[in-house]
Short mmCIF file of C-alpha atoms in Angstrom, two decimals:
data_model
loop_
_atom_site.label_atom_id
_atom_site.label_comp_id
_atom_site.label_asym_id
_atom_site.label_seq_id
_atom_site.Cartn_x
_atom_site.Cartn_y
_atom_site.Cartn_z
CA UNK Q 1 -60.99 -25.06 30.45
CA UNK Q 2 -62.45 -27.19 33.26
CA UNK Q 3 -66.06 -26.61 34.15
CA UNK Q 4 -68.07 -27.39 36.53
CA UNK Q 5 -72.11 -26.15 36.04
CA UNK Q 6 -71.41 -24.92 32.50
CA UNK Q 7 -73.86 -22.23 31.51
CA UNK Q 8 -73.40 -18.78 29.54
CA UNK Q 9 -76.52 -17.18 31.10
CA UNK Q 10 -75.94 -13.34 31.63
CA UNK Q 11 -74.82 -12.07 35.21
CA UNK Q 12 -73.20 -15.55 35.98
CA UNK Q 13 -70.45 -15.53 38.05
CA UNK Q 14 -67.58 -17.58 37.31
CA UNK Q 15 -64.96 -18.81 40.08
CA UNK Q 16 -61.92 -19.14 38.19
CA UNK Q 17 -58.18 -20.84 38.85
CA UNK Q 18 -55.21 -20.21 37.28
CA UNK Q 19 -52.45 -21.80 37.53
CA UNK Q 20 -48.73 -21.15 36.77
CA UNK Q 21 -46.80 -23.85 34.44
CA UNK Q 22 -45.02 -26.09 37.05
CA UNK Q 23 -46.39 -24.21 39.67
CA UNK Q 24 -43.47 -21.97 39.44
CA UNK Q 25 -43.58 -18.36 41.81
CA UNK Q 26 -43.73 -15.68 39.09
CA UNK Q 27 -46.25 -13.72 41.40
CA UNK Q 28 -44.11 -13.65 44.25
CA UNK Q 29 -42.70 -10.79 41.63
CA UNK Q 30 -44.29 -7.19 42.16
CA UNK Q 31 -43.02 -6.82 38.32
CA UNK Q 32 -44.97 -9.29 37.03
CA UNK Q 33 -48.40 -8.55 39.49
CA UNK Q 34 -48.08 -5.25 37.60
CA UNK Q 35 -48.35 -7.09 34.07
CA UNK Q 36 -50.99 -9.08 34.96
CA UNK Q 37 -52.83 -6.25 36.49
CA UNK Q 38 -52.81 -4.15 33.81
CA UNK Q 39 -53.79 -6.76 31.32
CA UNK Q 40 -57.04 -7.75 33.28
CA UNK Q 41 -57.83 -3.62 32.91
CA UNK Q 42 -56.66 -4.34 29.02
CA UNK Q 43 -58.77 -7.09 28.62
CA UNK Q 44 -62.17 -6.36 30.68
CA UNK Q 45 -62.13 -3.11 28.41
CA UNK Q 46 -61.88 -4.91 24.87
CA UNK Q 47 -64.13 -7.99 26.25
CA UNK Q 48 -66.25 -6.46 29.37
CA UNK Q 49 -66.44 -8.01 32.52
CA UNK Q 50 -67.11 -7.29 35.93
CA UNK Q 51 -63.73 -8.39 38.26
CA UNK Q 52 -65.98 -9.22 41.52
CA UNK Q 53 -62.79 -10.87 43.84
CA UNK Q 54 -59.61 -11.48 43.11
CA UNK Q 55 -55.88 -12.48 44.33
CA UNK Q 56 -52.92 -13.51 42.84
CA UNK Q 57 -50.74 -16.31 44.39
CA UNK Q 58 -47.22 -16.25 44.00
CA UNK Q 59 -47.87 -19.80 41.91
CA UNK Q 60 -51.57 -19.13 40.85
CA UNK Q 61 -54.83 -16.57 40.85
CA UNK Q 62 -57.95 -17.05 41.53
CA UNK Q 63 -60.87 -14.49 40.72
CA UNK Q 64 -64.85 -14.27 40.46
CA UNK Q 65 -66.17 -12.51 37.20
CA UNK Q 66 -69.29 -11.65 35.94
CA UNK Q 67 -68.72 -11.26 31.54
CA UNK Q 68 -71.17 -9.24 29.98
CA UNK Q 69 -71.55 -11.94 27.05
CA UNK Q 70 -71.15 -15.52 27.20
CA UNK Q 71 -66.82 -15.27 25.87
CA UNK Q 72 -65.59 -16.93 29.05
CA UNK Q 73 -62.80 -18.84 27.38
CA UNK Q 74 -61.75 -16.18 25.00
CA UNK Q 75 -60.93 -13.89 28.23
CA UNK Q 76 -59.06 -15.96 29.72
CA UNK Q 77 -57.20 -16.83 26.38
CA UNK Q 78 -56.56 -13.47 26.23
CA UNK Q 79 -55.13 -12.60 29.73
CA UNK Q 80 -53.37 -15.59 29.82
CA UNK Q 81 -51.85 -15.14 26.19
CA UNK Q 82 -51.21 -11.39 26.91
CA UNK Q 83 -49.71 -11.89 30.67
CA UNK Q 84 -47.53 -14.51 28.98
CA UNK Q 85 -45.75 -12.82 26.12
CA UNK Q 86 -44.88 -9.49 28.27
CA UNK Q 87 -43.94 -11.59 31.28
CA UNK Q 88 -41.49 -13.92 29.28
CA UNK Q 89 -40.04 -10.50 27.68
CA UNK Q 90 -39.90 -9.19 30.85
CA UNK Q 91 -37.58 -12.63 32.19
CA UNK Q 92 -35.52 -12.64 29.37
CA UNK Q 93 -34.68 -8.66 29.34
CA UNK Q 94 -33.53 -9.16 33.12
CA UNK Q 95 -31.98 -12.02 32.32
CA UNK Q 96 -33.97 -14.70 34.76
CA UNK Q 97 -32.40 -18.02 33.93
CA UNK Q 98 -33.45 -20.02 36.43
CA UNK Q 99 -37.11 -19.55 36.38
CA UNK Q 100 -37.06 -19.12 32.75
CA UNK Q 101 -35.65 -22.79 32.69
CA UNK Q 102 -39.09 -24.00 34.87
CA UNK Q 103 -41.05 -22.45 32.48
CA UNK Q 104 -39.78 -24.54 29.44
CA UNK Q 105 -41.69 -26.63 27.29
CA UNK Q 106 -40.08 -30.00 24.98
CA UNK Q 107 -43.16 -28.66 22.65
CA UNK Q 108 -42.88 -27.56 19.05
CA UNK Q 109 -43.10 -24.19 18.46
CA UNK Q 110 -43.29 -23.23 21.89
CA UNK Q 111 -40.14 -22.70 23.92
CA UNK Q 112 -41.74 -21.24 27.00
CA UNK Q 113 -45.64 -21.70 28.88
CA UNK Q 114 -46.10 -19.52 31.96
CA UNK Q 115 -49.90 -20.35 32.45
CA UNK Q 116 -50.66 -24.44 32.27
CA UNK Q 117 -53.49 -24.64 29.46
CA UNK Q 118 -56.70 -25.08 31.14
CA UNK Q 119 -57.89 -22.96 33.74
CA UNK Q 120 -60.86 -24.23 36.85
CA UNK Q 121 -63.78 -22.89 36.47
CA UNK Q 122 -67.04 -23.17 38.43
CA UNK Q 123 -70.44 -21.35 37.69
CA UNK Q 124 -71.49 -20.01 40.98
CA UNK Q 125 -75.03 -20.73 41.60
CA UNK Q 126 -76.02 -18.76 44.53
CA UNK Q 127 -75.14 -15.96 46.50
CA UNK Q 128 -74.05 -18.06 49.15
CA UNK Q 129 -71.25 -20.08 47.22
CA UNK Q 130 -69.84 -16.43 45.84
CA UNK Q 131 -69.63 -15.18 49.57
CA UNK Q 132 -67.85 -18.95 50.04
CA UNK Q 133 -65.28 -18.56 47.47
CA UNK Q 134 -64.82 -14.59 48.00
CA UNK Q 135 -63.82 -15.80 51.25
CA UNK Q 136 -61.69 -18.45 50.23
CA UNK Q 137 -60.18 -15.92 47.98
CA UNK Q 138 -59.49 -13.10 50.41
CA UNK Q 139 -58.19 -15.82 53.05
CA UNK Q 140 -55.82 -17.98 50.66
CA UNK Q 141 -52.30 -15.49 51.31
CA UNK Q 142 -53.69 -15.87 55.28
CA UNK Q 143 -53.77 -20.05 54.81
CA UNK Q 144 -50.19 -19.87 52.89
CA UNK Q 145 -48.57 -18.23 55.68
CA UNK Q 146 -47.90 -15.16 53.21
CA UNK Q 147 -49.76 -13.09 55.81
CA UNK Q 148 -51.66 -13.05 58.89
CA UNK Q 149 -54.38 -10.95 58.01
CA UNK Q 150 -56.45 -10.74 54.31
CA UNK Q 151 -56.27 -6.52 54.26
CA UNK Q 152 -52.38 -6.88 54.52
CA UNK Q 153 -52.11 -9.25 51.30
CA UNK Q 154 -51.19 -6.64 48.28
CA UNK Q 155 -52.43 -8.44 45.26
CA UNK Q 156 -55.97 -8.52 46.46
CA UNK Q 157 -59.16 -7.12 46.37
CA UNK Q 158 -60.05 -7.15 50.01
CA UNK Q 159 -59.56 -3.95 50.66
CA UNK Q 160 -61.29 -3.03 47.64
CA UNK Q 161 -64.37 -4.53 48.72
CA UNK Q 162 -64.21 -2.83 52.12
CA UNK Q 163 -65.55 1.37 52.09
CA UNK Q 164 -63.00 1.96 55.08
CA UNK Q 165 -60.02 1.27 53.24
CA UNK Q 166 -58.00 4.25 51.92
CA UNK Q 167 -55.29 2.55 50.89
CA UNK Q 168 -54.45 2.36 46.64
CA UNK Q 169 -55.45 -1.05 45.58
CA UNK Q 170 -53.06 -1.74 42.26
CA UNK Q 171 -56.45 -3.62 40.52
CA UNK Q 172 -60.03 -2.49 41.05
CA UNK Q 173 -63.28 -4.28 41.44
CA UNK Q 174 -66.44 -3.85 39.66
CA UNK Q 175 -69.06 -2.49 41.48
CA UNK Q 176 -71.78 -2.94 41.65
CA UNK Q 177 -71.11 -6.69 40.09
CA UNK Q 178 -73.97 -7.06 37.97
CA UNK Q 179 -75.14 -6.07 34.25
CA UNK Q 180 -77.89 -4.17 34.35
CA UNK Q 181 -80.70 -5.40 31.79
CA UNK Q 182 -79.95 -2.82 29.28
CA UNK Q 183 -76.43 -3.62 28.88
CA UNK Q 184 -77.52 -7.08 28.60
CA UNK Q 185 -79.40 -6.44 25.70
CA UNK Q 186 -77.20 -3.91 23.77
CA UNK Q 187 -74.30 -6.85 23.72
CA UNK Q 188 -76.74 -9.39 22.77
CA UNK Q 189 -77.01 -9.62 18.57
CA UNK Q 190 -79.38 -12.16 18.61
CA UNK Q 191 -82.07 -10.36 20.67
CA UNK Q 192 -81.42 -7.74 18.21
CA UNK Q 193 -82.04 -10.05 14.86
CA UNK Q 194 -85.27 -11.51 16.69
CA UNK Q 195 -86.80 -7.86 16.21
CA UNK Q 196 -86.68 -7.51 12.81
#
């Protein structure tokens, strides 16, 4: 994992990239959107976090979360290691030759890698740079040409973030984004062990 600012305080937000082995298109899939969708809800249930922006790229996704204790890297281990396994199945079930041959590896014991290993990350430091790369988020299908406005892109949480919308989003955000101080301190051990 790249990182830029480095710190495990609570309530940080994290601006994180993702990015597909060879850059191949497996989001350009609604099949495999609904994977990784419903292993972020897997995940942020077994290791909480608070899914502040998101949107996934047909080659990559990019998200803000706020974890409620300082496990960064074993999240994204996990969604990445998750998403993998049932999105390979899923390839080889329906039989998807050609982008199964993008996503192999010359590695031992590993015939296949749909995420590359290390993910982006940056701390974001102020409420500014999260509105920033929110924006940048919301407006990456727009800069693609995948779309010409952010509410029409499917795999985001624009519309999410706006009350208006009425539309089903496929993956929620967390709101409100941060921990509140209690829940801070119930999945802290250590400020537990002080105590005593």
């Amino acid at each position: 994992m790249d990182r830029i600012f480095l710190t495990n305080d609570p309530n940080t937000f994290h601006y994180v990239t993702m990015v597909c082995t060879r850059r191949s298109r497996l989001f350009a899939d609604e099949g495999n959107c609904r994977i990784l969708a419903r292993i972020f809800d897997e995940i942020r249930k077994k290791h909480p976090f608070k899914l502040c922006s998101y949107v996934f790229m047909p080659d990559h996704v990019h998200m803000i979360v706020n974890p409620l204790r300082p496990e960064l890297s074993t999240i994204l281990n996990k969604i990445k290691g998750k998403s993998a396994r049932l999105i390979l199945d899923r390839l080889m079930r329906n039989g998807s030759e050609r982008m199964l041959e993008r996503l192999y590896l010359n590695v031992a014991n590993r015939n296949y890698a749909v995420w590359m290993t290390r993910s982006a990350v940056i701390d974001l430091v102020s409420s500014e740079f999260m509105i920033q790369k929110t924006g940048y988020i919301h407006n990456n299908p727009v800069r693609a040409g995948l779309c010409k406005h952010p509410k029409d892109w499917r795999w985001s949480s624009y519309r999410g973030l706006h009350p208006a919308n009425r539309d089903p989003i496929p993956l929620a955000v967390d709101r409100p984004a941060d921990w509140k101080p209690d829940e801070i301190e119930c999945a802290r051990p250590e400020l537990h062990l002080s105590r005593e």
